[in-house]
Coordinates of N, CA and C and ligand atoms in Angstrom, one line a residue:
M1 N 25.2 -24.0 7.0 CA 24.0 -24.8 6.6 C 23.3 -24.1 5.5
K2 N 22.9 -25.0 4.5 CA 22.2 -24.5 3.3 C 20.8 -24.1 3.7
V3 N 20.4 -23.0 3.1 CA 19.0 -22.6 3.4 C 18.1 -23.3 2.3
T4 N 17.1 -24.0 2.9 CA 16.2 -24.8 2.0 C 14.7 -24.3 2.1
T5 N 14.5 -23.7 3.3 CA 13.1 -23.3 3.6 C 13.1 -21.7 3.8
L6 N 12.1 -21.1 3.1 CA 11.9 -19.7 3.3 C 10.6 -19.4 4.0
G7 N 10.6 -18.7 5.1 CA 9.4 -18.3 5.8 C 9.1 -16.8 5.5
F8 N 7.9 -16.5 5.2 CA 7.5 -15.1 4.9 C 6.4 -14.7 5.9
D9 N 6.6 -13.6 6.5 CA 5.5 -12.9 7.2 C 4.6 -12.3 6.1
A10 N 3.3 -12.1 6.5 CA 2.4 -11.6 5.5 C 2.1 -10.1 5.6
D11 N 1.5 -9.7 6.8 CA 1.1 -8.3 6.9 C 2.3 -7.3 6.9
D12 N 2.3 -6.4 6.0 CA 3.3 -5.4 5.9 C 4.7 -5.9 5.5
T13 N 4.7 -7.2 5.1 CA 5.8 -7.8 4.4 C 5.4 -8.1 3.0
L14 N 4.3 -8.8 2.8 CA 3.8 -9.1 1.5 C 2.7 -8.1 1.0
W15 N 2.0 -7.6 1.9 CA 0.9 -6.7 1.6 C 0.7 -5.7 2.7
E16 N 0.1 -4.5 2.3 CA -0.2 -3.5 3.2 C -1.2 -3.9 4.3
N17 N -1.0 -3.5 5.5 CA -1.9 -3.9 6.6 C -2.0 -2.7 7.6
E18 N -0.9 -2.3 8.2 CA -0.9 -1.4 9.3 C -1.6 -0.1 8.8
R19 N -1.4 0.3 7.6 CA -2.0 1.5 7.0 C -3.5 1.5 7.3
F20 N -4.2 0.4 7.2 CA -5.6 0.3 7.4 C -6.0 0.5 8.9
F21 N -5.1 0.0 9.8 CA -5.3 0.3 11.2 C -5.1 1.7 11.5
K22 N -4.1 2.4 10.9 CA -3.9 3.8 11.2 C -5.0 4.6 10.7
L23 N -5.6 4.3 9.5 CA -6.7 5.1 9.0 C -7.9 4.9 9.9
T24 N -8.1 3.7 10.4 CA -9.3 3.5 11.3 C -9.1 4.3 12.6
E25 N -7.8 4.3 13.1 CA -7.5 5.0 14.3 C -7.7 6.5 14.1
E26 N -7.4 7.0 12.9 CA -7.7 8.4 12.7 C -9.2 8.7 12.7
R27 N -10.0 7.8 12.2 CA -11.4 7.9 12.2 C -12.0 7.9 13.6
F28 N -11.4 7.0 14.4 CA -11.8 6.8 15.8 C -11.5 8.1 16.6
T29 N -10.3 8.7 16.3 CA -9.9 10.0 16.9 C -10.9 11.1 16.6
E30 N -11.4 11.1 15.3 CA -12.3 12.2 14.9 C -13.7 12.0 15.6
L31 N -14.1 10.7 15.7 CA -15.4 10.4 16.4 C -15.4 10.9 17.8
L32 N -14.3 10.9 18.5 CA -14.2 11.2 19.9 C -13.6 12.5 20.2
I33 N -13.5 13.4 19.2 CA -12.7 14.6 19.3 C -13.3 15.5 20.4
D34 N -14.6 15.4 20.6 CA -15.2 16.2 21.7 C -14.9 15.7 23.1
F35 N -14.4 14.5 23.2 CA -14.2 13.9 24.5 C -12.7 13.8 24.9
A36 N -11.8 13.7 23.9 CA -10.4 13.4 24.3 C -9.5 14.0 23.2
E37 N -8.3 14.5 23.7 CA -7.2 14.9 22.8 C -6.7 13.7 22.0
P38 N -6.4 13.9 20.8 CA -5.9 12.8 20.0 C -4.8 12.0 20.6
Y39 N -3.8 12.7 21.1 CA -2.7 12.0 21.7 C -3.1 11.1 22.9
H40 N -3.9 11.7 23.8 CA -4.4 11.0 25.0 C -5.2 9.8 24.5
L41 N -6.0 10.0 23.5 CA -6.8 8.9 23.0 C -6.0 7.7 22.5
R42 N -4.9 8.1 21.7 CA -4.1 7.0 21.2 C -3.4 6.3 22.3
E43 N -2.9 7.0 23.3 CA -2.3 6.3 24.4 C -3.2 5.3 25.1
K44 N -4.5 5.8 25.3 CA -5.5 4.9 26.0 C -5.8 3.7 25.1
L45 N -5.9 3.9 23.8 CA -6.2 2.8 22.9 C -5.1 1.8 22.9
L46 N -3.8 2.3 22.8 CA -2.7 1.4 22.9 C -2.7 0.6 24.1
A47 N -3.0 1.2 25.2 CA -3.0 0.5 26.5 C -4.1 -0.6 26.5
A48 N -5.2 -0.3 25.9 CA -6.3 -1.3 25.8 C -5.9 -2.4 24.9
E49 N -5.3 -2.1 23.8 CA -4.8 -3.1 22.8 C -3.8 -4.1 23.5
R50 N -2.9 -3.5 24.3 CA -1.9 -4.3 25.0 C -2.6 -5.2 26.0
R51 N -3.5 -4.6 26.8 CA -4.3 -5.4 27.8 C -5.1 -6.5 27.1
N52 N -5.6 -6.2 26.0 CA -6.5 -7.2 25.3 C -5.9 -8.3 24.5
L53 N -4.6 -8.1 24.2 CA -3.9 -9.1 23.4 C -3.9 -10.4 24.0
K54 N -3.8 -10.4 25.4 CA -3.8 -11.7 26.1 C -5.2 -12.4 26.0
V55 N -6.2 -11.6 25.8 CA -7.6 -12.1 25.8 C -8.0 -12.5 24.4
Y56 N -7.8 -11.6 23.4 CA -8.4 -11.8 22.1 C -7.3 -12.2 21.0
G57 N -6.0 -12.0 21.4 CA -5.0 -12.3 20.4 C -4.9 -11.1 19.4
F58 N -4.1 -11.3 18.3 CA -3.9 -10.3 17.4 C -5.0 -10.2 16.3
G59 N -5.3 -9.0 15.8 CA -6.2 -8.9 14.7 C -7.2 -7.8 14.9
I60 N -8.1 -7.7 13.9 CA -9.1 -6.6 13.8 C -10.1 -6.6 14.9
K61 N -10.6 -7.9 15.3 CA -11.7 -8.0 16.3 C -11.2 -7.4 17.6
G62 N -10.0 -7.8 18.0 CA -9.5 -7.3 19.3 C -9.3 -5.8 19.2
F63 N -8.9 -5.3 18.1 CA -8.7 -3.9 17.9 C -10.0 -3.1 18.0
T64 N -11.0 -3.7 17.4 CA -12.3 -3.0 17.5 C -12.9 -3.0 18.9
L65 N -12.7 -4.1 19.6 CA -13.2 -4.1 21.0 C -12.4 -3.1 21.9
S66 N -11.1 -3.0 21.5 CA -10.3 -2.1 22.3 C -10.7 -0.6 22.0
M67 N -11.2 -0.3 20.8 CA -11.7 1.0 20.5 C -13.0 1.3 21.3
V68 N -13.8 0.3 21.4 CA -15.1 0.4 22.1 C -14.8 0.7 23.6
E69 N -13.9 -0.1 24.2 CA -13.5 0.0 25.6 C -12.9 1.4 25.8
T70 N -12.1 1.9 24.9 CA -11.4 3.2 25.1 C -12.5 4.3 25.0
A71 N -13.4 4.1 24.1 CA -14.5 5.2 23.9 C -15.3 5.2 25.3
I72 N -15.6 4.1 25.8 CA -16.4 4.1 27.1 C -15.5 4.8 28.2
E73 N -14.2 4.5 28.2 CA -13.4 5.0 29.2 C -13.2 6.6 29.1
V74 N -12.9 7.1 27.9 CA -12.6 8.5 27.8 C -13.9 9.4 27.9
T75 N -15.0 8.8 27.8 CA -16.3 9.6 27.9 C -16.9 9.4 29.3
D76 N -16.2 8.7 30.2 CA -16.8 8.4 31.5 C -18.1 7.7 31.3
E77 N -18.1 6.8 30.5 CA -19.3 5.9 30.2 C -20.5 6.6 29.6
R78 N -20.2 7.8 28.9 CA -21.3 8.6 28.3 C -21.2 8.5 26.8
V79 N -20.4 7.6 26.2 CA -20.3 7.5 24.8 C -21.7 7.2 24.1
P80 N -22.1 8.1 23.2 CA -23.4 7.8 22.5 C -23.4 6.5 21.7
A81 N -24.5 5.8 21.7 CA -24.6 4.5 21.0 C -24.3 4.7 19.5
R82 N -24.6 5.9 19.0 CA -24.3 6.2 17.6 C -22.8 6.1 17.3
V83 N -22.0 6.6 18.3 CA -20.5 6.5 18.1 C -20.0 5.1 18.2
I84 N -20.6 4.3 19.1 CA -20.3 2.8 19.2 C -20.6 2.2 17.9
E85 N -21.7 2.5 17.3 CA -22.1 1.9 16.0 C -21.1 2.2 14.9
Q86 N -20.6 3.5 15.0 CA -19.6 3.9 14.0 C -18.3 3.2 14.2
I87 N -17.9 3.0 15.4 CA -16.7 2.2 15.7 C -16.8 0.8 15.2
L88 N -17.9 0.2 15.5 CA -18.1 -1.2 15.0 C -18.2 -1.3 13.5
S89 N -18.7 -0.3 12.9 CA -18.8 -0.2 11.4 C -17.4 0.0 10.8
A90 N -16.6 0.8 11.5 CA -15.2 1.0 11.0 C -14.4 -0.3 11.1
G91 N -14.7 -1.1 12.2 CA -14.0 -2.4 12.3 C -14.5 -3.4 11.3
R92 N -15.8 -3.4 11.0 CA -16.3 -4.3 9.9 C -15.7 -4.0 8.6
E93 N -15.5 -2.6 8.3 CA -15.0 -2.2 7.0 C -13.5 -2.7 6.9
M94 N -12.8 -2.8 8.0 CA -11.4 -3.2 7.9 C -11.3 -4.6 7.4
H95 N -12.4 -5.4 7.7 CA -12.4 -6.8 7.2 C -12.6 -6.9 5.7
A96 N -12.9 -5.8 5.1 CA -13.2 -5.8 3.6 C -12.2 -4.9 2.9
H97 N -11.1 -4.5 3.6 CA -10.2 -3.6 2.9 C -9.5 -4.3 1.7
P98 N -9.1 -3.6 0.7 CA -8.5 -4.3 -0.5 C -7.1 -4.8 -0.1
V99 N -6.6 -5.8 -0.7 CA -5.3 -6.4 -0.5 C -4.3 -5.9 -1.5
E100 N -3.4 -5.1 -1.1 CA -2.4 -4.5 -2.0 C -1.0 -5.1 -1.7
T101 N -0.6 -5.9 -2.7 CA 0.7 -6.5 -2.4 C 1.8 -5.4 -2.6
L102 N 2.9 -5.6 -1.8 CA 4.0 -4.6 -1.8 C 4.9 -4.8 -3.0
P103 N 5.7 -3.8 -3.4 CA 6.5 -3.9 -4.5 C 7.4 -5.1 -4.5
F104 N 7.6 -5.7 -5.7 CA 8.6 -6.9 -5.9 C 8.1 -8.2 -5.3
V105 N 6.9 -8.2 -4.6 CA 6.5 -9.4 -3.9 C 6.2 -10.6 -4.9
R106 N 5.3 -10.3 -5.8 CA 4.8 -11.4 -6.6 C 6.0 -12.0 -7.4
E107 N 6.7 -11.2 -8.1 CA 7.8 -11.7 -9.0 C 8.9 -12.4 -8.2
T108 N 9.1 -11.9 -7.0 CA 10.2 -12.5 -6.2 C 9.7 -13.9 -5.7
L109 N 8.5 -14.0 -5.2 CA 8.0 -15.3 -4.7 C 8.0 -16.3 -5.9
E110 N 7.6 -15.8 -7.1 CA 7.5 -16.7 -8.2 C 8.9 -17.2 -8.6
Q111 N 9.9 -16.3 -8.4 CA 11.3 -16.7 -8.7 C 11.8 -17.7 -7.7
L112 N 11.4 -17.6 -6.4 CA 12.0 -18.4 -5.4 C 11.3 -19.8 -5.2
A113 N 10.0 -19.7 -5.5 CA 9.1 -20.9 -5.2 C 9.6 -22.2 -5.8
P114 N 10.2 -22.3 -7.0 CA 10.7 -23.6 -7.5 C 11.9 -24.2 -6.8
D115 N 12.6 -23.3 -6.1 CA 13.9 -23.8 -5.5 C 13.9 -23.9 -4.0
Y116 N 12.8 -23.4 -3.4 CA 12.8 -23.5 -1.9 C 11.4 -24.0 -1.4
R117 N 11.4 -24.5 -0.2 CA 10.1 -24.8 0.4 C 9.6 -23.5 1.0
M118 N 8.5 -23.0 0.6 CA 7.9 -21.7 0.9 C 6.8 -21.8 2.0
V119 N 7.0 -21.1 3.1 CA 6.0 -21.2 4.1 C 5.6 -19.7 4.5
L120 N 4.3 -19.5 4.5 CA 3.7 -18.3 4.9 C 3.4 -18.4 6.4
I121 N 3.9 -17.5 7.2 CA 3.7 -17.6 8.7 C 3.2 -16.2 9.1
T122 N 1.9 -16.2 9.6 CA 1.2 -15.0 9.9 C 0.4 -15.2 11.2
K123 N 0.2 -14.1 11.9 CA -0.7 -14.2 13.1 C -1.8 -13.2 12.9
G124 N -2.9 -13.4 13.6 CA -4.1 -12.5 13.5 C -5.3 -13.4 13.4
D125 N -6.4 -12.7 13.1 CA -7.7 -13.4 12.9 C -7.6 -14.4 11.8
L126 N -7.9 -15.7 12.1 CA -7.8 -16.7 11.1 C -8.6 -16.4 9.8
F127 N -9.9 -16.0 10.0 CA -10.8 -15.7 8.9 C -10.2 -14.6 8.1
D128 N -9.8 -13.5 8.7 CA -9.2 -12.3 8.0 C -8.0 -12.7 7.2
Q129 N -7.1 -13.5 7.8 CA -5.8 -13.8 7.2 C -6.1 -14.7 5.9
E130 N -7.1 -15.6 6.1 CA -7.5 -16.5 4.9 C -8.1 -15.6 3.8
R131 N -8.9 -14.6 4.2 CA -9.5 -13.7 3.2 C -8.3 -13.0 2.4
K132 N -7.4 -12.4 3.2 CA -6.3 -11.7 2.5 C -5.5 -12.5 1.6
L133 N -5.2 -13.7 2.1 CA -4.3 -14.6 1.3 C -5.1 -14.9 0.0
A134 N -6.3 -15.2 0.1 CA -7.1 -15.6 -1.1 C -7.1 -14.3 -2.1
A135 N -7.4 -13.2 -1.5 CA -7.4 -11.9 -2.3 C -6.1 -11.6 -2.9
S136 N -5.0 -12.0 -2.3 CA -3.7 -11.6 -2.8 C -3.3 -12.4 -4.0
G137 N -3.9 -13.6 -4.2 CA -3.6 -14.5 -5.3 C -2.2 -15.1 -5.1
L138 N -1.6 -15.1 -3.9 CA -0.3 -15.6 -3.7 C -0.2 -17.0 -3.2
G139 N -1.4 -17.5 -2.8 CA -1.5 -18.8 -2.1 C -0.8 -19.9 -2.7
E140 N -0.9 -20.0 -4.1 CA -0.3 -21.2 -4.8 C 1.2 -21.2 -4.8
L141 N 1.8 -20.1 -4.4 CA 3.2 -20.0 -4.3 C 3.8 -20.6 -3.1
F142 N 2.9 -20.9 -2.1 CA 3.4 -21.4 -0.8 C 3.1 -22.9 -0.7
D143 N 4.1 -23.6 -0.1 CA 3.9 -25.1 0.2 C 3.1 -25.3 1.5
A144 N 3.2 -24.3 2.4 CA 2.5 -24.4 3.6 C 2.0 -23.0 4.1
I145 N 0.9 -23.0 4.8 CA 0.4 -21.7 5.3 C 0.2 -21.9 6.8
E146 N 0.8 -21.1 7.6 CA 0.7 -21.3 9.1 C 0.1 -20.0 9.6
I147 N -1.1 -20.0 10.1 CA -1.7 -18.9 10.8 C -1.7 -19.2 12.3
V148 N -0.9 -18.5 13.0 CA -0.6 -18.8 14.4 C -1.1 -17.7 15.3
S149 N -1.2 -18.0 16.6 CA -1.7 -17.0 17.5 C -0.6 -16.1 18.0
D150 N 0.6 -16.6 18.0 CA 1.7 -15.7 18.3 C 3.0 -16.3 17.7
K151 N 4.0 -15.5 17.6 CA 5.3 -15.9 16.9 C 6.4 -15.9 17.9
T152 N 6.7 -17.1 18.4 CA 7.8 -17.2 19.4 C 8.9 -18.1 18.8
A153 N 10.0 -18.3 19.5 CA 11.1 -19.2 19.0 C 10.5 -20.6 18.8
E154 N 9.6 -21.0 19.7 CA 9.1 -22.3 19.7 C 8.2 -22.5 18.4
T155 N 7.5 -21.4 18.1 CA 6.7 -21.4 16.9 C 7.6 -21.7 15.6
Y156 N 8.7 -21.0 15.5 CA 9.5 -21.1 14.4 C 10.2 -22.5 14.4
S157 N 10.6 -22.9 15.6 CA 11.3 -24.2 15.7 C 10.3 -25.3 15.2
R158 N 9.1 -25.3 15.6 CA 8.1 -26.3 15.2 C 7.8 -26.2 13.7
I159 N 7.6 -25.0 13.2 CA 7.2 -24.9 11.8 C 8.4 -25.3 10.9
F160 N 9.5 -24.8 11.2 CA 10.7 -25.1 10.3 C 11.2 -26.5 10.5
S161 N 10.9 -27.2 11.6 CA 11.2 -28.6 11.7 C 10.3 -29.4 10.9
E162 N 9.0 -29.0 10.9 CA 8.0 -29.7 10.1 C 8.2 -29.5 8.6
A163 N 8.5 -28.3 8.2 CA 8.6 -27.9 6.8 C 9.9 -28.3 6.2
G164 N 11.0 -28.0 6.8 CA 12.3 -28.2 6.2 C 13.0 -29.3 7.0
E165 N 14.3 -29.3 6.8 CA 15.1 -30.3 7.6 C 15.2 -29.8 9.0
S166 N 15.5 -28.6 9.3 CA 15.7 -28.1 10.6 C 15.6 -26.5 10.6
P167 N 15.4 -25.9 11.8 CA 15.4 -24.4 11.8 C 16.7 -23.8 11.2
E168 N 17.8 -24.5 11.3 CA 19.0 -24.0 10.8 C 19.0 -23.9 9.3
N169 N 18.2 -24.6 8.6 CA 18.1 -24.6 7.2 C 17.0 -23.6 6.7
A170 N 16.5 -22.7 7.6 CA 15.4 -21.8 7.3 C 15.8 -20.4 7.4
M171 N 15.1 -19.6 6.7 CA 15.3 -18.1 6.7 C 13.9 -17.5 6.9
M172 N 13.7 -16.6 7.9 CA 12.4 -15.9 8.1 C 12.6 -14.5 7.6
V173 N 11.6 -14.0 6.8 CA 11.6 -12.7 6.2 C 10.4 -11.9 6.8
G174 N 10.6 -10.8 7.3 CA 9.4 -10.0 7.8 C 9.7 -8.6 8.3
N175 N 8.7 -7.9 8.6 CA 8.8 -6.5 8.9 C 8.9 -6.2 10.4
S176 N 8.6 -7.2 11.2 CA 8.6 -7.0 12.7 C 9.8 -7.6 13.3
L177 N 10.6 -6.8 13.9 CA 11.8 -7.4 14.6 C 11.3 -8.3 15.8
K178 N 10.3 -7.8 16.4 CA 9.8 -8.6 17.6 C 9.2 -9.9 17.3
S179 N 8.4 -10.0 16.2 CA 7.7 -11.2 15.9 C 8.4 -12.1 14.8
D180 N 9.0 -11.5 13.9 CA 9.6 -12.2 12.8 C 11.1 -12.5 12.9
I181 N 11.8 -11.6 13.5 CA 13.3 -11.7 13.4 C 13.9 -12.3 14.7
V182 N 13.6 -11.6 15.8 CA 14.3 -12.0 17.0 C 13.9 -13.5 17.4
P183 N 12.7 -13.9 17.3 CA 12.4 -15.3 17.7 C 12.9 -16.3 16.6
A184 N 12.9 -15.9 15.4 CA 13.5 -16.8 14.3 C 14.9 -17.1 14.6
I185 N 15.7 -16.0 14.9 CA 17.1 -16.1 15.1 C 17.3 -17.0 16.4
A186 N 16.5 -16.8 17.4 CA 16.6 -17.6 18.6 C 16.3 -19.1 18.4
A187 N 15.5 -19.4 17.3 CA 15.3 -20.8 17.0 C 16.4 -21.4 16.1
G188 N 17.4 -20.5 15.7 CA 18.5 -21.0 15.0 C 18.4 -20.7 13.5
S189 N 17.4 -20.0 13.1 CA 17.2 -19.7 11.7 C 17.8 -18.3 11.3
W190 N 17.8 -18.0 10.0 CA 18.2 -16.6 9.6 C 17.0 -15.7 9.9
G191 N 17.3 -14.5 10.2 CA 16.2 -13.5 10.3 C 16.5 -12.3 9.4
V192 N 15.6 -12.1 8.5 CA 15.8 -11.0 7.5 C 14.8 -10.0 7.7
H193 N 15.2 -8.8 8.1 CA 14.3 -7.7 8.5 C 14.1 -6.8 7.3
I194 N 12.8 -6.6 6.9 CA 12.5 -5.7 5.8 C 11.6 -4.6 6.5
P195 N 12.1 -3.5 6.9 CA 11.3 -2.5 7.6 C 10.2 -2.0 6.8
H196 N 9.1 -1.7 7.4 CA 8.0 -1.0 6.7 C 7.8 0.3 7.4
D197 N 7.4 1.4 6.7 CA 7.3 2.7 7.2 C 6.4 2.7 8.5
L198 N 5.3 1.9 8.4 CA 4.4 1.9 9.5 C 4.5 0.5 10.2
T199 N 4.9 0.5 11.4 CA 4.9 -0.7 12.2 C 4.3 -0.4 13.5
W200 N 3.4 -1.3 13.9 CA 2.7 -1.1 15.1 C 3.6 -1.0 16.3
A201 N 3.2 -0.1 17.2 CA 4.1 0.2 18.4 C 4.4 -1.0 19.2
L202 N 3.5 -2.0 19.2 CA 3.7 -3.2 20.0 C 4.6 -4.2 19.3
E203 N 5.1 -3.9 18.1 CA 5.9 -4.8 17.4 C 7.4 -4.4 17.4
H204 N 7.7 -3.4 18.1 CA 9.1 -2.9 18.1 C 10.0 -3.8 19.1
A205 N 11.2 -3.9 18.7 CA 12.2 -4.6 19.5 C 13.6 -4.1 19.1
D206 N 14.6 -4.3 19.9 CA 15.9 -3.9 19.5 C 16.4 -4.8 18.4
E207 N 17.2 -4.1 17.5 CA 17.7 -4.8 16.3 C 18.8 -5.8 16.8
P208 N 18.8 -7.1 16.4 CA 19.8 -8.0 16.9 C 21.1 -7.9 16.0
A209 N 21.6 -6.7 16.1 CA 22.7 -6.3 15.1 C 23.9 -7.2 15.2
K210 N 24.1 -7.8 16.3 CA 25.3 -8.7 16.4 C 25.1 -10.1 16.0
A211 N 23.9 -10.5 15.8 CA 23.6 -11.9 15.4 C 24.1 -12.2 14.0
K212 N 24.8 -13.3 13.8 CA 25.4 -13.6 12.5 C 24.4 -13.9 11.5
Q213 N 23.2 -14.4 11.9 CA 22.2 -14.8 11.0 C 21.2 -13.7 10.7
Y214 N 21.5 -12.4 11.1 CA 20.6 -11.3 10.9 C 21.0 -10.5 9.7
R215 N 20.1 -10.1 8.9 CA 20.3 -9.1 7.8 C 19.1 -8.2 7.7
R216 N 19.4 -7.0 7.2 CA 18.3 -6.1 6.9 C 18.3 -5.7 5.4
L217 N 17.2 -5.8 4.8 CA 17.1 -5.5 3.4 C 16.0 -4.4 3.2
N218 N 16.0 -3.8 2.0 CA 15.1 -2.7 1.7 C 13.8 -3.2 1.2
N219 N 13.7 -4.3 0.6 CA 12.5 -4.9 0.1 C 12.6 -6.4 -0.2
V220 N 11.5 -7.0 -0.5 CA 11.5 -8.5 -0.7 C 12.3 -8.8 -2.0
G221 N 12.4 -7.9 -2.9 CA 13.1 -8.1 -4.2 C 14.6 -8.4 -3.9
E222 N 15.1 -8.0 -2.8 CA 16.6 -8.2 -2.5 C 16.9 -9.6 -1.9
V223 N 15.8 -10.4 -1.6 CA 16.0 -11.7 -1.0 C 16.8 -12.7 -1.9
P224 N 16.5 -12.8 -3.2 CA 17.3 -13.8 -4.0 C 18.8 -13.5 -4.0
A225 N 19.2 -12.2 -4.1 CA 20.6 -11.8 -4.1 C 21.3 -12.2 -2.7
L226 N 20.5 -12.0 -1.7 CA 21.1 -12.4 -0.3 C 21.3 -13.9 -0.3
L227 N 20.3 -14.6 -0.8 CA 20.4 -16.1 -0.8 C 21.7 -16.6 -1.6
R228 N 21.9 -15.9 -2.7 CA 23.1 -16.3 -3.5 C 24.4 -16.0 -2.8
Q229 N 24.3 -14.8 -2.1 CA 25.5 -14.3 -1.4 C 25.9 -15.2 -0.2
I230 N 24.9 -15.8 0.5 CA 25.2 -16.5 1.7 C 25.4 -18.0 1.5
M231 N 25.1 -18.5 0.3 CA 25.2 -19.9 0.0 C 26.7 -20.3 -0.2
Ligands
MG1 MG1 4.1 -8.1 9.6

């Protein structure tokens, strides 16, 4: 089946994202250094994030509330209001972080856009994703923008059926095996994994190494060559 639609993940595929979470987490660790060991604190925070995903979904707001909950927990409810304020402030600052596109992204999207239906598929806070897309200046290269609450096989099936002829004519490119690759392949599409040095612990999954429609590339710049090779 000919690939006519390209789906791109945004965070840590087109631009840096996890780096800002890691920096905030370091700041959080320093704020609570008198109350908890860094390792213990990170474990507690991850548990809170996992628990809260079902309530708040993906994104900075849920992450901020998870930091507040963790601070209350590790201090046995004695966390100073000053520390809570600093956590909230760190969360607010994340909503203003600069958008740094990753190497090869702009030129590759410009090269592909005339020949493919281009769809950006991202999850997280709607407002924050819209801000980042606007700041990236990449918006006009996409035919459709999909900001979703989660990425499942059904999500890809729906989006690629609307956008292209069928999921079989689509290729999803992203840094998360769990969100971008495994469910896209399950929907019948190609899944092209571009690993990023920093990937959130909750985004890990086993590599679908045996799937015929799975490929791993080093960067977005290698996508055009892959498309030529599989056509
Ligand atoms: Mg990503």
